[in-house]
XYZ file of C-alpha atoms in Angstrom:
604
model
C 0.000 0.000 0.000
C 1.132 3.525 -0.705
C 1.079 5.718 2.405
C -0.404 9.152 2.153
C -2.142 8.520 -1.186
C -5.877 9.005 -1.472
C -7.294 6.513 -3.941
C -10.982 7.289 -4.571
C -12.763 10.431 -5.686
C -14.390 10.836 -2.285
C -11.056 10.527 -0.500
C -9.512 13.032 -2.889
C -12.316 15.492 -2.114
C -11.728 15.068 1.609
C -8.020 15.626 1.037
C -8.610 18.888 -0.803
C -10.953 20.079 1.938
C -8.359 19.175 4.549
C -5.564 21.012 2.731
C -7.781 24.014 2.067
C -8.708 24.301 5.742
C -5.133 23.892 6.931
C -3.105 25.646 4.248
C -5.529 28.131 2.614
C -6.688 28.511 -0.952
C -3.158 28.342 -2.341
C -3.337 24.547 -1.970
C -6.577 24.174 -3.892
C -5.074 21.247 -5.740
C -1.855 19.278 -5.442
C -0.844 17.841 -8.757
C 2.328 15.994 -7.765
C 4.126 15.120 -4.575
C 7.458 13.781 -5.624
C 9.649 16.831 -5.171
C 12.755 14.730 -5.566
C 11.439 13.155 -8.747
C 12.700 14.101 -12.177
C 9.328 15.518 -13.175
C 8.557 19.123 -12.503
C 6.148 19.968 -9.688
C 3.048 21.871 -10.757
C 2.795 24.477 -7.997
C -0.849 25.558 -7.634
C -1.562 29.229 -8.013
C -3.562 31.244 -5.500
C -6.946 32.619 -6.465
C -6.618 35.884 -8.367
C -7.589 38.992 -6.422
C -9.007 40.650 -9.553
C -11.826 38.134 -10.031
C -14.750 38.651 -7.633
C -15.458 35.734 -5.287
C -18.753 33.879 -5.714
C -21.570 35.233 -3.481
C -22.044 33.096 -0.395
C -25.301 31.213 -0.234
C -27.403 31.638 2.875
C -28.918 28.836 4.906
C -32.357 29.834 3.622
C -31.306 29.415 0.021
C -29.800 26.050 0.795
C -33.009 24.925 2.453
C -35.129 26.139 -0.493
C -32.963 24.348 -3.048
C -35.356 22.178 -5.071
C -34.732 18.568 -6.061
C -33.100 17.998 -9.399
C -35.737 15.613 -10.838
C -38.968 17.321 -9.742
C -41.563 18.298 -12.441
C -41.202 21.747 -13.946
C -44.258 24.061 -13.561
C -45.072 27.540 -14.827
C -44.304 29.022 -11.430
C -41.000 27.295 -11.474
C -40.145 28.668 -14.906
C -41.178 32.172 -13.801
C -38.939 31.921 -10.753
C -36.039 30.696 -12.878
C -36.531 33.549 -15.396
C -36.507 36.090 -12.553
C -33.330 34.552 -11.144
C -31.729 34.592 -14.581
C -32.508 38.304 -15.004
C -30.929 39.017 -11.654
C -27.808 37.097 -12.676
C -27.655 38.923 -16.024
C -27.903 42.311 -14.338
C -24.556 44.108 -14.168
C -22.929 44.055 -10.741
C -22.851 47.317 -8.766
C -19.679 49.352 -9.222
C -16.999 48.573 -6.660
C -14.318 50.874 -5.415
C -10.940 49.290 -6.021
C -8.265 50.151 -3.545
C -4.775 50.531 -4.940
C -2.840 47.248 -4.622
C 0.330 47.460 -2.568
C 3.585 47.248 -4.515
C 5.355 43.869 -4.284
C 8.409 43.695 -2.029
C 11.762 43.809 -3.803
C 13.410 40.469 -4.631
C 16.399 39.362 -2.618
C 19.244 37.079 -3.603
C 17.868 34.269 -1.415
C 14.552 34.428 -3.273
C 16.141 33.291 -6.544
C 18.955 31.134 -5.206
C 18.270 27.571 -6.536
C 19.713 25.949 -3.425
C 17.572 28.077 -1.130
C 14.479 27.507 -3.245
C 15.086 23.769 -3.214
C 15.544 23.690 0.546
C 12.369 25.673 1.216
C 10.387 23.591 -1.271
C 11.634 20.409 0.376
C 10.563 21.708 3.794
C 7.150 22.569 2.375
C 6.875 19.105 0.848
C 7.738 17.406 4.144
C 5.170 19.499 6.018
C 2.419 18.687 3.516
C 3.422 15.033 3.561
C 3.097 14.811 7.346
C -0.319 16.510 7.299
C -1.667 14.600 4.327
C -0.207 11.118 4.786
C -2.780 10.188 7.422
C -5.665 10.635 4.983
C -4.684 7.615 2.916
C -3.957 5.488 5.958
C -5.907 2.280 6.368
C -7.265 1.662 9.832
C -5.872 -1.298 11.716
C -9.450 -2.539 12.116
C -9.897 -2.863 8.365
C -10.701 -6.378 7.251
C -8.088 -8.132 5.054
C -10.436 -8.365 2.062
C -11.228 -4.647 2.289
C -7.551 -3.797 2.644
C -6.627 -5.759 -0.491
C -9.376 -4.023 -2.465
C -8.296 -0.617 -1.238
C -4.639 -1.345 -1.959
C -5.428 -2.037 -5.610
C -7.648 1.038 -5.737
C -4.836 3.253 -4.464
C -2.582 2.199 -7.301
C -5.271 2.276 -9.993
C -7.044 5.528 -9.223
C -4.892 7.418 -6.759
C -3.343 10.788 -7.505
C 0.070 9.130 -7.826
C -0.992 6.652 -10.525
C 1.208 8.422 -13.076
C 4.255 7.360 -11.039
C 3.068 3.809 -10.269
C 5.197 0.959 -11.607
C 3.225 -2.032 -12.977
C 3.334 -4.851 -10.459
C 4.991 -2.717 -7.796
C 2.293 -3.547 -5.263
C 3.584 -7.144 -5.332
C 7.184 -6.135 -4.598
C 8.419 -5.519 -1.058
C 11.627 -3.497 -0.810
C 13.709 -3.395 2.351
C 15.503 -0.052 2.761
C 18.497 -0.216 5.092
C 19.506 3.211 6.308
C 16.032 4.608 5.666
C 16.714 7.709 7.783
C 19.928 8.609 5.981
C 20.197 11.468 3.515
C 19.611 9.153 0.564
C 17.378 6.640 2.330
C 14.648 9.152 3.201
C 14.266 10.105 -0.445
C 14.385 6.459 -1.571
C 11.519 5.574 0.785
C 9.239 8.303 -0.602
C 10.084 7.523 -4.193
C 9.260 3.855 -3.647
C 5.936 4.648 -1.992
C 4.872 7.042 -4.739
C 5.465 4.225 -7.219
C 3.347 1.729 -5.325
C 5.972 -0.482 -3.672
C 5.549 -2.000 -0.237
C 8.366 -0.556 1.849
C 10.078 -1.940 4.934
C 12.626 0.165 6.801
C 15.362 -1.312 8.975
C 16.279 1.038 11.847
C 18.315 0.557 15.004
C 15.768 2.228 17.291
C 12.234 3.580 17.090
C 12.314 6.830 18.993
C 10.188 9.881 18.191
C 12.810 11.414 15.923
C 13.148 8.286 13.765
C 9.393 7.737 13.434
C 8.839 11.350 12.382
C 11.266 10.909 9.466
C 9.270 8.135 7.824
C 5.697 8.016 6.458
C 3.240 6.066 8.550
C 2.653 3.421 5.903
C 6.249 2.228 6.094
C 6.713 -1.052 7.943
C 9.439 -0.230 10.484
C 11.618 -3.143 11.624
C 14.094 -2.778 14.481
C 17.457 -4.436 13.877
C 21.197 -3.981 13.561
C 23.183 -4.997 10.500
C 26.048 -5.880 12.829
C 23.855 -8.457 14.636
C 22.819 -11.288 12.280
C 20.144 -12.558 14.692
C 18.138 -9.333 14.258
C 17.952 -9.539 10.448
C 15.729 -12.591 10.094
C 12.507 -10.655 10.552
C 13.794 -7.772 8.425
C 14.217 -9.828 5.244
C 10.943 -11.709 5.749
C 8.685 -11.332 2.675
C 11.193 -8.985 0.980
C 11.860 -9.185 -2.755
C 14.663 -6.632 -3.039
C 17.028 -4.702 -0.777
C 18.430 -1.177 -1.075
C 21.371 -0.646 1.291
C 21.913 3.051 2.037
C 23.444 2.653 5.501
C 26.929 3.900 6.235
C 29.062 4.175 9.332
C 28.499 7.381 11.291
C 32.166 7.671 12.200
C 35.479 6.787 10.604
C 36.485 4.551 13.488
C 37.684 1.274 12.049
C 35.333 -0.821 14.196
C 32.283 1.119 12.997
C 33.397 0.933 9.374
C 33.850 -2.829 9.535
C 30.557 -3.382 11.374
C 28.366 -1.367 8.967
C 30.137 -1.189 5.612
C 31.671 -4.690 5.570
C 30.021 -7.117 7.991
C 26.663 -5.364 7.637
C 26.518 -6.157 3.925
C 27.747 -9.703 4.522
C 25.213 -10.392 7.279
C 22.301 -9.011 5.271
C 23.149 -10.914 2.074
C 23.476 -14.129 4.057
C 20.146 -13.554 5.827
C 18.490 -12.817 2.471
C 19.899 -15.969 0.892
C 18.855 -18.062 3.906
C 15.327 -16.692 3.605
C 15.181 -17.525 -0.112
C 16.432 -21.052 0.585
C 13.827 -21.590 3.320
C 11.148 -20.320 0.979
C 12.292 -22.722 -1.739
C 12.262 -25.669 0.642
C 8.670 -24.928 1.563
C 7.875 -25.064 -2.139
C 9.715 -28.413 -2.432
C 12.264 -26.909 -4.751
C 15.466 -24.894 -4.883
C 15.841 -21.145 -4.644
C 16.322 -19.407 -7.963
C 19.017 -17.313 -6.285
C 21.076 -20.339 -5.142
C 24.387 -21.178 -6.778
C 24.959 -24.566 -8.408
C 27.890 -26.472 -6.911
C 30.196 -27.811 -9.630
C 33.165 -28.854 -7.479
C 34.035 -28.565 -3.807
C 37.526 -29.494 -2.671
C 37.168 -30.622 0.940
C 38.763 -34.054 0.725
C 41.197 -36.042 -1.354
C 38.290 -37.791 -3.117
C 37.261 -34.412 -4.591
C 40.373 -34.549 -6.815
C 39.167 -37.638 -8.649
C 38.527 -37.029 -12.325
C 40.789 -33.988 -12.621
C 43.603 -34.424 -15.138
C 46.869 -32.462 -15.358
C 48.162 -31.926 -18.902
C 51.063 -30.145 -20.598
C 51.459 -28.660 -24.043
C 53.000 -25.988 -26.256
C 51.567 -23.503 -28.691
C 54.425 -24.042 -31.141
C 57.556 -26.156 -31.534
C 60.982 -24.490 -31.405
C 63.590 -27.240 -31.612
C 66.499 -24.810 -31.219
C 65.139 -23.064 -28.138
C 63.957 -26.329 -26.586
C 67.551 -27.374 -25.997
C 67.957 -24.542 -23.495
C 64.503 -24.588 -21.885
C 64.167 -25.674 -18.300
C 61.085 -27.739 -19.064
C 57.748 -27.627 -17.254
C 55.960 -29.556 -14.589
C 52.669 -29.372 -12.645
C 50.737 -31.390 -10.065
C 47.349 -31.331 -8.394
C 47.333 -32.739 -4.870
C 45.560 -32.625 -1.536
C 48.232 -31.301 0.839
C 48.807 -32.067 4.511
C 47.119 -28.771 5.376
C 43.970 -30.182 3.683
C 44.071 -27.910 0.680
C 43.600 -28.810 -2.981
C 46.607 -27.171 -4.648
C 47.458 -26.938 -8.333
C 51.109 -25.851 -8.630
C 54.117 -26.069 -10.904
C 56.290 -24.123 -13.317
C 56.627 -23.523 -17.066
C 60.101 -22.664 -18.312
C 59.488 -23.862 -21.872
C 58.956 -21.156 -24.435
C 55.360 -21.256 -25.681
C 54.458 -23.910 -23.130
C 51.487 -24.233 -20.768
C 50.054 -26.579 -18.137
C 46.393 -27.097 -17.435
C 43.921 -28.810 -15.129
C 40.848 -30.301 -16.780
C 37.748 -32.334 -15.900
C 34.579 -33.462 -17.612
C 31.652 -31.943 -15.766
C 29.081 -34.088 -14.005
C 26.112 -31.897 -13.076
C 23.230 -32.966 -10.819
C 20.297 -34.590 -12.533
C 18.049 -32.003 -14.144
C 20.621 -29.175 -13.927
C 22.012 -27.435 -16.984
C 24.292 -24.413 -17.189
C 21.971 -22.492 -19.501
C 19.925 -21.603 -16.401
C 22.950 -19.809 -14.964
C 24.835 -16.724 -16.016
C 28.437 -17.617 -15.216
C 30.979 -19.220 -12.888
C 32.452 -18.173 -9.578
C 35.760 -19.622 -8.361
C 36.900 -19.387 -4.760
C 40.676 -19.690 -5.035
C 43.895 -18.592 -3.385
C 47.506 -18.424 -4.446
C 50.303 -16.134 -5.492
C 48.343 -13.753 -7.713
C 48.866 -15.233 -11.169
C 46.486 -14.932 -14.122
C 44.891 -17.966 -15.759
C 42.794 -18.936 -18.752
C 39.449 -20.627 -18.124
C 38.452 -22.821 -21.076
C 35.011 -24.311 -21.657
C 34.475 -27.075 -24.179
C 30.965 -27.191 -25.599
C 29.306 -29.484 -28.082
C 26.996 -32.490 -28.412
C 27.928 -35.243 -25.964
C 27.231 -37.876 -28.621
C 30.037 -36.622 -30.879
C 32.976 -34.947 -29.146
C 34.609 -34.177 -32.482
C 32.065 -31.403 -32.985
C 33.033 -29.670 -29.726
C 34.271 -26.095 -29.774
C 36.544 -24.230 -27.354
C 35.776 -20.953 -25.589
C 38.123 -19.044 -23.285
C 38.139 -16.185 -20.765
C 41.074 -14.740 -18.815
C 40.926 -14.274 -15.053
C 43.260 -12.609 -12.575
C 43.682 -13.724 -8.979
C 45.096 -11.967 -5.927
C 47.742 -12.920 -3.436
C 45.747 -14.833 -0.862
C 42.150 -16.027 -1.188
C 39.636 -14.324 -3.459
C 36.495 -15.090 -5.417
C 36.471 -14.555 -9.157
C 33.265 -14.209 -11.186
C 33.385 -15.216 -14.851
C 30.127 -14.543 -16.743
C 29.421 -16.792 -19.707
C 29.170 -13.664 -21.840
C 32.897 -13.083 -21.244
C 33.904 -16.312 -23.048
C 35.139 -15.925 -26.609
C 35.513 -18.690 -29.208
C 39.044 -19.834 -29.925
C 38.052 -19.983 -33.573
C 36.513 -16.567 -34.443
C 34.195 -18.241 -36.944
C 32.497 -20.367 -34.274
C 29.125 -19.266 -32.850
C 28.844 -17.729 -29.355
C 28.972 -20.008 -26.339
C 25.842 -21.993 -25.536
C 26.100 -22.910 -21.819
C 23.655 -25.782 -22.332
C 26.288 -27.668 -24.374
C 29.241 -27.201 -21.970
C 30.714 -30.534 -20.906
C 34.378 -29.864 -19.957
C 36.089 -27.272 -17.765
C 39.805 -26.471 -18.046
C 42.029 -24.044 -16.121
C 45.312 -23.237 -17.868
C 48.487 -21.480 -16.738
C 50.894 -19.919 -19.224
C 53.899 -17.675 -18.467
C 52.970 -14.956 -20.947
C 50.948 -11.928 -19.799
C 51.948 -12.437 -16.176
C 52.461 -9.349 -14.052
C 54.378 -8.995 -10.789
C 52.327 -9.001 -7.612
C 52.465 -5.855 -5.490
C 54.744 -6.194 -2.497
C 58.242 -7.384 -1.800
C 57.282 -11.050 -1.671
C 55.629 -10.888 -5.068
C 58.589 -9.106 -6.636
C 60.921 -11.951 -5.581
C 58.804 -14.629 -7.231
C 59.481 -16.123 -10.618
C 56.546 -15.308 -12.894
C 56.954 -18.695 -14.581
C 55.922 -20.563 -11.425
C 52.436 -20.677 -9.939
C 50.339 -21.998 -7.066
C 46.544 -22.101 -7.101
C 44.481 -23.427 -4.161
C 40.853 -24.371 -4.880
C 38.012 -24.047 -2.407
C 35.020 -24.459 -4.736
C 33.676 -23.799 -8.226
C 30.009 -22.836 -8.589
C 27.607 -21.600 -11.257
C 25.890 -18.266 -10.661
C 22.103 -18.147 -11.008
C 20.720 -16.161 -13.913
C 18.194 -13.377 -13.526
C 16.826 -10.346 -15.311
C 16.771 -7.936 -12.382
C 18.981 -6.992 -9.489
C 18.254 -8.288 -5.992
C 20.493 -6.078 -3.859
C 21.414 -2.422 -4.463
C 24.387 -1.130 -2.482
C 25.206 2.574 -2.189
C 28.968 2.760 -1.687
C 31.314 5.711 -2.317
C 34.233 6.778 -4.482
C 36.308 8.120 -1.584
C 36.068 11.718 -2.787
C 35.169 14.092 -0.019
C 36.493 11.787 2.721
C 39.219 13.084 4.990
C 42.581 12.123 3.478
C 43.876 10.584 6.717
C 40.840 8.233 6.911
C 40.189 7.641 3.224
C 42.134 4.392 3.053
C 40.257 2.860 5.993
C 36.880 3.943 4.595
C 37.569 2.573 1.127
C 38.945 -0.684 2.537
C 35.712 -1.342 4.452
C 33.549 -0.278 1.489
C 35.406 -2.514 -0.966
C 35.203 -5.456 1.440
C 31.436 -5.002 1.608
C 31.243 -4.850 -2.181
C 33.222 -8.100 -2.478
C 30.866 -9.761 0.006
C 27.917 -8.777 -2.159
C 29.528 -9.971 -5.403
C 30.296 -13.440 -4.085
C 26.887 -13.860 -2.425
C 25.270 -15.104 -5.631
C 22.618 -12.381 -5.544
C 22.071 -10.099 -8.490
C 23.698 -6.853 -7.420
C 24.056 -3.211 -8.368
C 26.824 -1.206 -6.688
C 26.516 2.588 -6.945
C 29.522 4.720 -6.013
C 28.383 8.359 -5.927
C 30.672 11.347 -5.600
C 30.396 13.720 -2.609
C 26.716 14.123 -1.732
C 24.966 17.467 -2.120
C 21.711 18.758 -0.660
C 20.041 20.117 -3.769
C 17.131 19.171 -6.051
C 17.651 16.297 -8.432
C 17.126 16.099 -12.163
C 18.713 19.463 -12.870
C 22.098 18.420 -14.261
C 23.416 15.705 -16.538
C 25.037 12.674 -14.933
C 28.382 11.032 -15.608
C 28.694 7.234 -15.335
C 32.180 5.765 -15.169
C 34.289 2.932 -13.777
C 37.776 3.055 -12.334
C 37.448 5.567 -9.483
C 38.302 8.545 -11.693
C 35.527 11.017 -10.860
C 35.756 13.659 -8.163
C 32.629 15.818 -8.603
C 29.583 15.727 -6.346
C 25.999 14.625 -6.931
C 22.690 15.391 -5.239
C 21.128 12.869 -2.865
C 17.925 12.991 -4.927
C 19.779 11.877 -8.068
C 21.383 8.951 -6.234
C 17.974 7.932 -4.864
C 16.495 8.069 -8.362
C 19.264 5.793 -9.680
C 18.526 3.314 -6.884
C 14.836 3.166 -7.762
C 15.473 2.903 -11.502
C 17.952 0.056 -10.941
C 15.293 -2.171 -9.368
C 13.873 -3.364 -12.697
C 16.603 -2.405 -15.180
C 18.257 -5.527 -16.582
C 21.361 -3.564 -17.589
C 21.961 -2.672 -13.931
C 22.243 -6.302 -12.811
C 25.756 -7.263 -11.691
C 27.142 -3.803 -12.429
C 29.393 -1.530 -10.376
C 29.758 2.085 -11.459
C 30.709 5.567 -10.296
C 28.346 8.483 -10.853
C 28.521 12.246 -10.387
C 27.225 15.478 -11.891
C 28.430 16.685 -15.241
C 31.673 18.615 -15.343
C 33.975 19.889 -18.064
C 37.053 17.684 -18.361
C 40.350 18.902 -19.684
C 40.815 18.468 -23.391
C 42.236 15.086 -24.309
C 41.411 13.319 -21.032
C 37.663 12.811 -21.350
C 37.529 9.505 -19.506
C 33.842 9.249 -18.807
C 30.613 8.451 -20.564
C 28.414 11.545 -20.410
C 24.695 10.843 -20.327
C 22.425 13.883 -20.461
C 18.871 13.525 -19.256
C 15.805 15.721 -19.102
C 13.773 16.343 -15.917
C 11.061 13.916 -16.980
C 9.744 11.109 -14.820
C 9.599 8.718 -17.792
C 13.131 9.444 -18.945
C 15.176 6.246 -19.079
C 18.736 7.481 -18.834
C 20.094 4.486 -16.892
C 19.875 1.836 -19.605
C 21.966 3.641 -22.249
C 24.463 4.725 -19.599
C 25.083 1.260 -18.175
C 24.966 -0.558 -21.493
C 28.375 0.915 -22.340
C 29.928 -0.260 -19.085
C 31.376 -3.741 -18.896
C 30.218 -6.170 -16.258
C 32.497 -6.398 -13.259
C 34.199 -9.707 -12.687
């Protein structure tokens, strides 16, 4: 249900009477609420002083008002003709007093920032007064509430903002009282979503910040036990929370562990829901291999090869060797060296998926690995299982870090070895290969990495899984670029933010990570936006624009599994235009997000 929205004609009439009695004739009609929306607000004009007001009707006239369907008699016609003559008679002359001259304009009266702030205050005041009119009583029967909920979306004043099917989507907003979260909540409600807000406490100040129709849930992202009820019945999550201080403990609790705890609680809820339906959650990853024992290494084959034969150089090569073993520390380790020019070593296995599972229902692979930071080539062999000679090879390059990390490889990133072959069809994949080759290796940052020979490698496997496919994002995370943060605390802030982002990426949920520039308190939709990747922007952006991007990302397929930076338009120096500039008009139907994100590559 949308809070503060009057759905029927009778309720709308009561709303106008309420506003007229509380705010005067200047609020004779409210066309649009969403001040932070990209559409312009139609500000109602006050009644003109030059036009005479209609004469008030006395109680006697009201009592003598005749029924509309009574028979018309001669006396009635005579009375109507007399009344018509009186109405046609010219009004008596009135003495017009000279109108006072308007006060002179000041700089604050035309300052856009000041105008936006005052308009936002006016909007909040009207919202608080008017939101109770559309409120459903707690004594309303469930069948009446369902009927009224559909009526609010179909006939309410906000129907021009309503998103089809939004009444069936419940969005959990974390950090609902933050600068961005408050705007996100109102935008969601004006579009018909059911909104839940996760807050740490429900005091008077917190309750006054949120509309009454919001379902407030008390919890702490740092306490996993409090998140179970928060994610109940939720379809999507928008995470706007951020640490209130730059103390390392607060940063880790909110920006890192908070994201991890919430994604885990959301996945657990989806799994419980799937079990009740006697099935498997559509957001669950498919386990391809898990290396927890020595038996998990069965079926994997280590092979060697060369891209070309150089008989002269082979006399001086140091050879190559590789092994895949379960070590004493209970780790599955693929290690070795390649000193032969043009040589490579690889680890390969024919896939054996669970009955009824095919990779075409998934969008890519995720590998949980650790090692010394080398790059590898992931090769998929696809073709009909009845005739392996018709199989084709597809490859994608991945880069690991020193230590453990999780690497996502979407199927769209695989390219055919033979350029004339068709694109990869995940349904036909039957063999997985991981290859190491000395070329294109880069030194690892740090002293230890600089002392290593780039022709040797070590790769420890934890698991390999397939990522579930989906058209829309499940979890939207508002992060930051680091601009505007104190220089002495910037590294700690970014470290916690990036750790939270990594937790979201490896959760298996469809994600959208938004990294805005320094936040500004000004109206949205007034300036063009810049979308980029690589932490290269430094300009600010309004909170309203960030909130609008969050709401638009909910159902935009191009926003799924994307991370991007965004800020207001600025003029770059000639020759170093590093961003994709996307101009947009202040129109609620303007779809600027899809063309902007379609040019950005998916993060791996």
